[in-house]
Tab-separated table of C-alpha atoms and ligand atoms in Angstrom:
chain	number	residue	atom	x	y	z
A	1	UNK	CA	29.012	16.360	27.556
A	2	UNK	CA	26.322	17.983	25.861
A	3	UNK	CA	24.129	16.020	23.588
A	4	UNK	CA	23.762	17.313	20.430
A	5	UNK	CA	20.304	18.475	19.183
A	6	UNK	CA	18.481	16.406	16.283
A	7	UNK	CA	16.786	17.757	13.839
A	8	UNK	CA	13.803	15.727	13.473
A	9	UNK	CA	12.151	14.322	9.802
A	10	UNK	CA	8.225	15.117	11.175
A	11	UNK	CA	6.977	17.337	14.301
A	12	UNK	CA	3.361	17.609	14.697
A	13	UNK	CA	2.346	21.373	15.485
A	14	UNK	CA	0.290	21.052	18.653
A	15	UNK	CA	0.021	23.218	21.643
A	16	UNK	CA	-2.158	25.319	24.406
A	17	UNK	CA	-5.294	25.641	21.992
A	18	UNK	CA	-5.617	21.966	21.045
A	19	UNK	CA	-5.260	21.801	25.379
A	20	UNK	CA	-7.874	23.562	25.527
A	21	UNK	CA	-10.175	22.201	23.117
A	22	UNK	CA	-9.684	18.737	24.798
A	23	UNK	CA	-10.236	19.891	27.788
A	24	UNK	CA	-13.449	21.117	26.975
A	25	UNK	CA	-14.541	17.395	26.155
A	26	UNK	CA	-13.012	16.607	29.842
A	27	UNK	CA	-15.516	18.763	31.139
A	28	UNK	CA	-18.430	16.910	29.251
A	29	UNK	CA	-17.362	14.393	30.517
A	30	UNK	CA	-17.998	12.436	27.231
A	31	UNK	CA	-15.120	11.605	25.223
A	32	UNK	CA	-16.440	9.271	23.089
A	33	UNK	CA	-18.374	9.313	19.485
A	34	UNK	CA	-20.708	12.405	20.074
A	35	UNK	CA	-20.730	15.904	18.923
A	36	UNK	CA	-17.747	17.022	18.321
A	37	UNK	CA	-17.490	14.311	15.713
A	38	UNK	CA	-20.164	16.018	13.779
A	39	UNK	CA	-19.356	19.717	14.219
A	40	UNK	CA	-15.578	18.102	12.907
A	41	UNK	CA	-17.343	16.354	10.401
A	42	UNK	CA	-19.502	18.947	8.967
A	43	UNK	CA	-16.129	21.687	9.156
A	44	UNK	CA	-14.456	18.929	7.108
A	45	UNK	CA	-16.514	18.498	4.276
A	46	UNK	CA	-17.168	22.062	3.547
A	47	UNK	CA	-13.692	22.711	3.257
A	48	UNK	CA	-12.531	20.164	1.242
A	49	UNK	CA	-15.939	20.429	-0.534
A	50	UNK	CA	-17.701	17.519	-0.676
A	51	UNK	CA	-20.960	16.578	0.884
A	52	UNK	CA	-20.501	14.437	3.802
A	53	UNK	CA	-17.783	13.298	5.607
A	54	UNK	CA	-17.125	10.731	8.289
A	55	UNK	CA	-14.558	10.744	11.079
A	56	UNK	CA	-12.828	7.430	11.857
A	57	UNK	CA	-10.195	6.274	13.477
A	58	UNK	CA	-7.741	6.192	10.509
A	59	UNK	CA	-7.224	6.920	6.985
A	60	UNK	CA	-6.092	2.793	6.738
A	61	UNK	CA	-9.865	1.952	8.289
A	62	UNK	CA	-11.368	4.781	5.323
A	63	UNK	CA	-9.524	3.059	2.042
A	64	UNK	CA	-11.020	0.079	3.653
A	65	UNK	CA	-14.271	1.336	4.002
A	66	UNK	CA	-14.538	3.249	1.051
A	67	UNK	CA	-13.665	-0.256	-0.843
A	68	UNK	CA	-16.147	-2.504	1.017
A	69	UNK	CA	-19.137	-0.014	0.626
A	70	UNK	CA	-18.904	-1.244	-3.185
A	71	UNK	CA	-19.458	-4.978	-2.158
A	72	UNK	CA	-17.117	-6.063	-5.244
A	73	UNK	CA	-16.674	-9.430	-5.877
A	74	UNK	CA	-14.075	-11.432	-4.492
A	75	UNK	CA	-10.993	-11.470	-6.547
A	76	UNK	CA	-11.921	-8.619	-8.280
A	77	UNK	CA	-9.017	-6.056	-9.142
A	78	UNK	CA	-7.579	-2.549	-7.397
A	79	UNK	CA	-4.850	-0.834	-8.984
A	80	UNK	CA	-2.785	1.201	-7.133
A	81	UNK	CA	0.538	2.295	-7.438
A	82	UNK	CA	3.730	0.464	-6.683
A	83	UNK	CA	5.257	3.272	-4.802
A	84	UNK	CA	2.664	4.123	-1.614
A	85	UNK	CA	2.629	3.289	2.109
A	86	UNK	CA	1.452	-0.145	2.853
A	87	UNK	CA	-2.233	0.894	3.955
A	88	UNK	CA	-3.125	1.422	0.242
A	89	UNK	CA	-2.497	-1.897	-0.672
A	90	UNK	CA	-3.395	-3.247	2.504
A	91	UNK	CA	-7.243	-2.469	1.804
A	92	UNK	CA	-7.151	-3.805	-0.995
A	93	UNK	CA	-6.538	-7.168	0.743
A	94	UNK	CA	-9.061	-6.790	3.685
A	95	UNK	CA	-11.463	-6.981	0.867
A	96	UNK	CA	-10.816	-9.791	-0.833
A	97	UNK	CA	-9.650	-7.976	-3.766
A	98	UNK	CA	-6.387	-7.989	-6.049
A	99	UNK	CA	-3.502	-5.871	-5.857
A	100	UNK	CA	-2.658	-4.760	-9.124
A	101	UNK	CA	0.504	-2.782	-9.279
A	102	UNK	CA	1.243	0.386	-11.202
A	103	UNK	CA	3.849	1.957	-12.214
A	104	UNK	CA	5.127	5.913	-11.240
A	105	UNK	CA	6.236	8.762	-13.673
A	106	UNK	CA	10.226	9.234	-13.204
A	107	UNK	CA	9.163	13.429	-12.789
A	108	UNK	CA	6.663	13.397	-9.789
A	109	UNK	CA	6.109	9.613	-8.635
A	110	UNK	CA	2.577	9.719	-9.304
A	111	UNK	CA	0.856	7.414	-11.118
A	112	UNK	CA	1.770	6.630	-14.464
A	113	UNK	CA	-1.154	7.241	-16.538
A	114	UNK	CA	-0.222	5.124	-19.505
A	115	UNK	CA	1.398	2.097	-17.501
A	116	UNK	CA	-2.576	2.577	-15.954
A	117	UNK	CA	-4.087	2.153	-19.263
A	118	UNK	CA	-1.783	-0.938	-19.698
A	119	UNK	CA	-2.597	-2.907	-16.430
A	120	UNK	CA	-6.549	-1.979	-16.896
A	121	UNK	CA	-8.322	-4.985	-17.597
A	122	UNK	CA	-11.816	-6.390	-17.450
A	123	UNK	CA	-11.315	-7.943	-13.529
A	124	UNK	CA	-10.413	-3.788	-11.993
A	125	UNK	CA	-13.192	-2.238	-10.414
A	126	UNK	CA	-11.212	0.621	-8.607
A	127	UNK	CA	-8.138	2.916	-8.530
A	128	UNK	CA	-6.574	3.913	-5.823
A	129	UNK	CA	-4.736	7.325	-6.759
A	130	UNK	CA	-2.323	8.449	-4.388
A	131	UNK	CA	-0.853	12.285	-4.085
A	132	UNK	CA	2.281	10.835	-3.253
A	133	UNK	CA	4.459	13.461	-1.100
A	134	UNK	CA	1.007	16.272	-1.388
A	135	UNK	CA	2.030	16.548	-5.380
A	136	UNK	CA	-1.134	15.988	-7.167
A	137	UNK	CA	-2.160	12.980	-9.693
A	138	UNK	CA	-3.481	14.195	-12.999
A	139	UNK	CA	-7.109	13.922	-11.371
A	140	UNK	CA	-8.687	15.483	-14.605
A	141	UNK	CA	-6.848	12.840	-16.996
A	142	UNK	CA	-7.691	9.828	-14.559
A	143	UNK	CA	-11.917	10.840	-13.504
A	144	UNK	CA	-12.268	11.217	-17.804
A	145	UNK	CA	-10.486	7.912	-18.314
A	146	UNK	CA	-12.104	6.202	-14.990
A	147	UNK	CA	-15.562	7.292	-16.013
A	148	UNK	CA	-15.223	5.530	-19.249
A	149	UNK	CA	-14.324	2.231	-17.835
A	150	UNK	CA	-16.958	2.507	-15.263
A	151	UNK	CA	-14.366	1.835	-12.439
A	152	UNK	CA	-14.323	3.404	-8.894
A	153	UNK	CA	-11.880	6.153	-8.016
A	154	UNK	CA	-10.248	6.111	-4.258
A	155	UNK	CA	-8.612	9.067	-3.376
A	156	UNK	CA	-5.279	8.306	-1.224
A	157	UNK	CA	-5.113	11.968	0.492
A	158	UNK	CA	-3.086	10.630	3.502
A	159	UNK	CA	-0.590	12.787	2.313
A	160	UNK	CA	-1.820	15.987	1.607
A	161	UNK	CA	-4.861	18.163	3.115
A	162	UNK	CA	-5.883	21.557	1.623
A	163	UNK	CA	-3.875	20.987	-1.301
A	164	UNK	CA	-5.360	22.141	-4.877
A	165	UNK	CA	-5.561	20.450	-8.278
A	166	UNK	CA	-7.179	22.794	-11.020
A	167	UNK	CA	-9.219	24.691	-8.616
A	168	UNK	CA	-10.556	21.782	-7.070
A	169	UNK	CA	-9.347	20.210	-3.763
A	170	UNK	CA	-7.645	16.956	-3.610
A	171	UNK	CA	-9.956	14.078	-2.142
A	172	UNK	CA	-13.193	15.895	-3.889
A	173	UNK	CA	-11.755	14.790	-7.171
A	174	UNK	CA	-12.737	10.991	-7.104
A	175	UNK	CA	-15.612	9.351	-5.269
A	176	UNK	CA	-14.710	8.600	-2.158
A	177	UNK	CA	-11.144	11.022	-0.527
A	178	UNK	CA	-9.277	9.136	2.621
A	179	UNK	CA	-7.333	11.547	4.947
A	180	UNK	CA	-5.053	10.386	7.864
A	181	UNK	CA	-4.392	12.485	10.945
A	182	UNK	CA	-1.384	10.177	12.205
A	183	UNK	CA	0.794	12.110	14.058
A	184	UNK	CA	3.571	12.349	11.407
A	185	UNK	CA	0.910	13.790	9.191
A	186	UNK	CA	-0.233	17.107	7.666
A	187	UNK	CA	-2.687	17.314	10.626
A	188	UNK	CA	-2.836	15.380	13.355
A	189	UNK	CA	-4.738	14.074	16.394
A	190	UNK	CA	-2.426	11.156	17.005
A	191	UNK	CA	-4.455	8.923	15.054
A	192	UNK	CA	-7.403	9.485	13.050
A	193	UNK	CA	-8.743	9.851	9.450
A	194	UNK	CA	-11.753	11.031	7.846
A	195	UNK	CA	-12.898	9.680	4.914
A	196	UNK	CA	-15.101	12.315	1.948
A	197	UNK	CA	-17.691	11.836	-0.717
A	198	UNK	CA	-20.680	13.280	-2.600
A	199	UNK	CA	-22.216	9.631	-2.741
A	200	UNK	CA	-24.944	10.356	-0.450
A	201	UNK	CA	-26.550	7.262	-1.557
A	202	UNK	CA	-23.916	5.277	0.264
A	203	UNK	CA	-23.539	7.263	3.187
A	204	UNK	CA	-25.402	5.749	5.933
A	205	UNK	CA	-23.815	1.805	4.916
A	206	UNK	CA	-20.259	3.565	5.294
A	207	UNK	CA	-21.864	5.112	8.766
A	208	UNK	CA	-22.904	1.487	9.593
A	209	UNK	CA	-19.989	-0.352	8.436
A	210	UNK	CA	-17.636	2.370	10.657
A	211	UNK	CA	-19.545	1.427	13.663
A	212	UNK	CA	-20.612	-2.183	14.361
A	213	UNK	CA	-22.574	-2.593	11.721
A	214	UNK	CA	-25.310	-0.949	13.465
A	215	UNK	CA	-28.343	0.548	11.844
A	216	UNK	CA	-28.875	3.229	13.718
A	217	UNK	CA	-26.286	6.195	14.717
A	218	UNK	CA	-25.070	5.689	18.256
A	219	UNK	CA	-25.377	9.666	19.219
A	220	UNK	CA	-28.908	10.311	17.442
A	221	UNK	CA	-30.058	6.881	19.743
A	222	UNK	CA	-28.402	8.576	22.722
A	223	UNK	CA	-30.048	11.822	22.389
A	224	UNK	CA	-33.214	9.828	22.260
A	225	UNK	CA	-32.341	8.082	25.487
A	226	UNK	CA	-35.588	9.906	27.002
A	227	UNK	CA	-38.178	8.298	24.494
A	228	UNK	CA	-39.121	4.758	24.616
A	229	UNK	CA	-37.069	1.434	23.943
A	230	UNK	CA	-34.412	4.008	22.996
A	231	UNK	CA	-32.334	0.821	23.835
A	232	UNK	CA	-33.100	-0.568	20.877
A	233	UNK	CA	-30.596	-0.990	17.812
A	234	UNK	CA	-30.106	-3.613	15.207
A	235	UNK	CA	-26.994	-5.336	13.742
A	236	UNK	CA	-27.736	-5.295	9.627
A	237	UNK	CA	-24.019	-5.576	8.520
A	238	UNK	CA	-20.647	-6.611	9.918
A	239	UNK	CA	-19.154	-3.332	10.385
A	240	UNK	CA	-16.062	-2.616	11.974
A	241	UNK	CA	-15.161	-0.906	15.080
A	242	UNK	CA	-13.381	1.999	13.277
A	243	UNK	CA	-15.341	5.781	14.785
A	244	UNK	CA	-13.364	9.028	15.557
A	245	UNK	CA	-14.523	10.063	19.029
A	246	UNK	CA	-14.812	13.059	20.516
A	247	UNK	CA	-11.084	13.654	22.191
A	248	UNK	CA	-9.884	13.160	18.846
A	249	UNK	CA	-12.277	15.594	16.725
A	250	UNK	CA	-11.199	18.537	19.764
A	251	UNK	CA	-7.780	17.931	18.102
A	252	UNK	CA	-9.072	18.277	14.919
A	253	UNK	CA	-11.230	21.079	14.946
A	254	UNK	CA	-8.026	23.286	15.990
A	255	UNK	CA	-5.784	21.773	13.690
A	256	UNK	CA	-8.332	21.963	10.798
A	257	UNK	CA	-8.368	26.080	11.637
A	258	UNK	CA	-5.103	25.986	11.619
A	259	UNK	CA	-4.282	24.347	8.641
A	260	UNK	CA	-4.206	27.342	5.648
A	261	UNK	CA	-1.841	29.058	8.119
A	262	UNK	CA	0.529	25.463	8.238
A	263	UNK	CA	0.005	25.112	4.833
A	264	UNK	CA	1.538	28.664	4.088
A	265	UNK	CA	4.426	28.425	6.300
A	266	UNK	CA	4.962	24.723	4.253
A	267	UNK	CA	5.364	26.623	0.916
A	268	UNK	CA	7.461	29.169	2.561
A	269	UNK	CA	9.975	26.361	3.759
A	270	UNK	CA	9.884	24.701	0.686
A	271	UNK	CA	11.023	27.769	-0.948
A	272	UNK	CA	13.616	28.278	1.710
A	273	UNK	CA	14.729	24.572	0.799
A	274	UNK	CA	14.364	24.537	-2.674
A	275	UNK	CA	16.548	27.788	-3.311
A	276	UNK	CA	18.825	27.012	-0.955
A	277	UNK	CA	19.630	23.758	-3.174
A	278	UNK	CA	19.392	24.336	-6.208
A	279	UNK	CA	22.815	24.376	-7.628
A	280	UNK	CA	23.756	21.177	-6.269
A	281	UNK	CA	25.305	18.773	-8.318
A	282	UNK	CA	24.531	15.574	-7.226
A	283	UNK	CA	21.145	16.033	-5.527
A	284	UNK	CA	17.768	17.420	-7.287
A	285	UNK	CA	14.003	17.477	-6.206
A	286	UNK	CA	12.025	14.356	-6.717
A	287	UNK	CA	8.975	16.639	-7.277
A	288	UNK	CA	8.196	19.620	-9.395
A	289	UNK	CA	7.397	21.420	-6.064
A	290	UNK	CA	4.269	23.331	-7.684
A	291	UNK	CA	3.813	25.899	-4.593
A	292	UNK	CA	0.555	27.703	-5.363
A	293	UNK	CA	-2.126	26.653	-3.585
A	294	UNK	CA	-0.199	23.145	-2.776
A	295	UNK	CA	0.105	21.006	0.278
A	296	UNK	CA	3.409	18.780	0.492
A	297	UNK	CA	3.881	16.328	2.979
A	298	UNK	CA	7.132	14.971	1.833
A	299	UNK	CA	10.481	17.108	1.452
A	300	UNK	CA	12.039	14.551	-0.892
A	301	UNK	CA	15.721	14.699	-3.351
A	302	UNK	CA	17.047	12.647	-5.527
A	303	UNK	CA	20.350	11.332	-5.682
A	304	UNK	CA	22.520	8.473	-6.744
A	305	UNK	CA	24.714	8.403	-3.347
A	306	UNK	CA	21.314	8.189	-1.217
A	307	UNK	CA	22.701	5.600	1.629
A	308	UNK	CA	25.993	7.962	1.508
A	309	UNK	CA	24.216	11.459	2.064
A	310	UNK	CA	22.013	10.099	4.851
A	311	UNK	CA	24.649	8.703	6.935
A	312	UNK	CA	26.420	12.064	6.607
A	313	UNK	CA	23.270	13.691	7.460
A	314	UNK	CA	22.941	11.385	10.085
A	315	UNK	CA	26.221	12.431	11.756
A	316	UNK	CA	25.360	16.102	11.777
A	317	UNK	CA	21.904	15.453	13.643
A	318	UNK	CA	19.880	15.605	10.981
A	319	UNK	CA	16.975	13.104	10.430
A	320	UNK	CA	16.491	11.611	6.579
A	321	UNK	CA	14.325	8.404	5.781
A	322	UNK	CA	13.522	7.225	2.324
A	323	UNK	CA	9.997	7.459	0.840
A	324	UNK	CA	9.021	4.332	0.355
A	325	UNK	CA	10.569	1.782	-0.856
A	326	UNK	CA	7.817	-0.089	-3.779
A	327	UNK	CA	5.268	-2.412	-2.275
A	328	UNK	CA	6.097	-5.355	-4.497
A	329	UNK	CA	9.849	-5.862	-2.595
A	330	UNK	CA	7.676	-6.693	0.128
A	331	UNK	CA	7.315	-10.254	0.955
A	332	UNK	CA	3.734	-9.968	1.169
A	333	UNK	CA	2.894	-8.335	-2.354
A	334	UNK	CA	5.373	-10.397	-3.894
A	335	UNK	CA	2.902	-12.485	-5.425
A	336	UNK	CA	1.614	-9.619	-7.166
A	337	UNK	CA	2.916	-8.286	-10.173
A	338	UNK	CA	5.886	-6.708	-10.059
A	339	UNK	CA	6.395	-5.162	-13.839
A	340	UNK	CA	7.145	-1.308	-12.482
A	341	UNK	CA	10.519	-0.891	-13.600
A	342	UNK	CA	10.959	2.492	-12.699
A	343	UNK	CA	9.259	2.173	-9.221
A	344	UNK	CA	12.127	-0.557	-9.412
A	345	UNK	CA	15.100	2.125	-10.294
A	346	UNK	CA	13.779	5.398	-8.598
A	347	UNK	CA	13.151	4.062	-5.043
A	348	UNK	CA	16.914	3.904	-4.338
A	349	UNK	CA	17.948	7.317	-5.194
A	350	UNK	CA	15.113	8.650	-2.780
A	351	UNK	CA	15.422	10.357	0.760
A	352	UNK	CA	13.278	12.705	2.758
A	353	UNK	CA	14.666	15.868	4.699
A	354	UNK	CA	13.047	17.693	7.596
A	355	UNK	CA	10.101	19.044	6.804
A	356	UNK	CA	7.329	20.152	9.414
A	357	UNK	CA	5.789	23.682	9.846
A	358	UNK	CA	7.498	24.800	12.966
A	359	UNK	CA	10.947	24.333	12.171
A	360	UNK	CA	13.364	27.334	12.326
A	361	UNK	CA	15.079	28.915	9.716
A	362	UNK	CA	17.897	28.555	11.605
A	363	UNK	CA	17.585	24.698	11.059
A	364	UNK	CA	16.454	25.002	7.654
A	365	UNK	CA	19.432	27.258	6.557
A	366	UNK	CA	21.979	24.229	8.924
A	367	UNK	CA	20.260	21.433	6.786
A	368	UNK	CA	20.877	23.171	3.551
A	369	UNK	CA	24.564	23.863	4.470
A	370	UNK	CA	24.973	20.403	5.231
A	371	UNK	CA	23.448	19.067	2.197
A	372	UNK	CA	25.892	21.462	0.336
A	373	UNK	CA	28.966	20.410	1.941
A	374	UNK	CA	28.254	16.812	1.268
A	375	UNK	CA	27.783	17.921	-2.653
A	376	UNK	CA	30.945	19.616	-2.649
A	377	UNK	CA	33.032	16.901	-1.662
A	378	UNK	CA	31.505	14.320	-3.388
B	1	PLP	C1	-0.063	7.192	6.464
B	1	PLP	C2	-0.683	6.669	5.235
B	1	PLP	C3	-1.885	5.922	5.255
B	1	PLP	C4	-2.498	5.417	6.516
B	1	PLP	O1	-2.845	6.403	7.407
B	1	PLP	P1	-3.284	6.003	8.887
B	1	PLP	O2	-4.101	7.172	9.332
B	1	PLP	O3	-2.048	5.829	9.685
B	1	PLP	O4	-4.086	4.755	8.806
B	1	PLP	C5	-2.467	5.578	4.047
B	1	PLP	N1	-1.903	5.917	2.869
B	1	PLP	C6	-0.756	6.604	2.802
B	1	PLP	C7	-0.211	6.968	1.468
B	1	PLP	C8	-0.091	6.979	3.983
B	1	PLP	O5	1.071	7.623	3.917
């Protein structure tokens, strides 16, 4: 018997040049936090055009960074919305902060701008605004209204990179941008995130904080291994053990040249997708796919027989999941508020198709006839 092939939900697009590029750090022979971090770094920041960026081990360890830098007061509030992958939230907690849960628009599950405006009170001292899927928040709307109540903006980018909002890039929008690199992400190398901001003033507490706690940069203190007492370091915070090292920036230094040519073929398949689709009668996008200048993550429909189409997916070897169900069903954030009735309603109508840059039309156009066939006869 032949097994049937799978069409998977995520497939990172690695190959002989990433090889390459980590074998050059094999030949080194140092594999650790070192230059290839910076030259990553630096590449980084200029093109999602910020100042500085720094390369760490995951966009979970930058939201957590880029909230402890502000040394808020414990019990202080974060909102953030209901509907995001647990990491958002998650920060929040490492910190000693409150969850505060809002709600998302029933068009593009983004933030809701006047549930926002609602849950605001005197205690929040950030935001956490997350491009859900790659579709952008209403970044101009939010930075007027943040600036006004003096609170700190978090971009969640984990799901995007390269996208565009009004000719700015998401992540340089807010003060600090957190990208992931997980390997079901828009760019990978395995694991790894980089977090973005113009704050210079901050910069070398976040550097500190992302390694030990140190006050010194481990490569600069290497390079001076020559000079005298080049030993020396000393421990002025208690930082984390979060760094990107070099292995990982060779990864990302290919995929990060790589990534306007992924993000094209991503709008192409989109279109493929969304054309393909659009007469059904039971299923429609849960995101007003803008495809100029975009980066999507997240191929996601809408539909009020959700558990039925994935199983019948499921049986024709194609891979669905559902993005996400809202944080406050979780037993953990149930303590938090849960008033997000739509995050409530929405969640169970979603699902996610395949959707990475190197799948074949061939696939695409067997997904689509699939999806059909399950709207005609139901
Ligand atoms: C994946 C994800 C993260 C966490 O990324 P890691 O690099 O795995 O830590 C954070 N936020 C969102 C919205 C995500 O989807």
């Amino acid at each position: 018997m032949t097994k049937k092939k799978y069409i998977r939900l995520f497939k990172p697009s690695v190959g002989n040049e990433e090889l390459k590029s980590i074998k050059s750090v094999f030949k080194h022979s140092w594999l650790g936090y070192g230059e290839k971090v910076r030259d990553f770094e630096k590449k980084f920041s200029s093109f999602i055009g910020t100042k500085h960026a720094i390369g760490l081990n995951s966009c979970t360890a930058a939201l957590h960074l880029a909230l402890a830098v502000n040394n808020f007061k414990k019990n202080k509030k974060v909102l953030v919305p209901s509907v995001t992958f647990s990491a958002s939230a998650a920060s929040i907690l490492y910190n000693n902060l409150q969850p505060v849960f809002v709600d998302v628009n029933q068009e593009d599950l983004n933030l809701n701008i006047e549930d926002l405006k609602n849950k605001y009170d005197k205690d929040c001292v950030a935001l956490i605004a997350v491009h859900f899927g790659g579709h952008p928040c209403e970044m101009d709307k939010i930075m007027s209204w943040a600036r006004k109540k003096k609170i700190v903006v978090i971009e969640d980018c984990a799901h995007t990179c390269g996208g565009v909002y009004k000719s700015k890039r998401l992540g340089s929008w807010g003060d600090y941008g957190c990208f992931s690199f997980e390997d079901k992400k828009v760019i990978t190398t395995g694991d790894g995130g980089m977090l973005v901001t113009n704050k210079t003033k901050n910069l070398k507490l976040l550097k500190s904080l992302s390694f030990h706690g140190w006050d010194q940069d481990p490569w600069k203190r290497h390079l001076k291994s020559n000079k005298k007492k080049s030993w020396y370091y000393e421990i002025q915070n208690l930082g984390f053990k979060y760094n990107m090292n070099n292995l990982l920036a060779s990864m990302g230094l290919v995929q990060l040249k790589k990534l306007n040519n992924l993000n094209k073929r991503r709008i192409i398949i989109l279109k493929r997708y969304l054309s393909g689709l659009k007469n059904c009668k039971n299923i429609s996008p849960a995101f007003p796919y803008k495809l100029d200048k975009s980066c999507y993550w997240l191929l996601t429909f809408r539909t009020k027989k959700r558990d039925k189409i994935m199983s019948f997916l499921k049986k024709r070897g194609i891979a669905t999941s559902v993005h996400i169900m809202p944080l406050p069903l979780h037993p953990l954030y149930k303590k938090f508020n849960k008033k997000v009735n739509h995050s409530l309603y929405v969640w169970k109508e979603l699902f996610s198709l395949p959707f990475f840059p190197d799948i074949k039309n061939s696939q695409i156009d067997y997904v689509i006839k699939s999806v059909k066939e399950f709207d005609r006869k139901n």
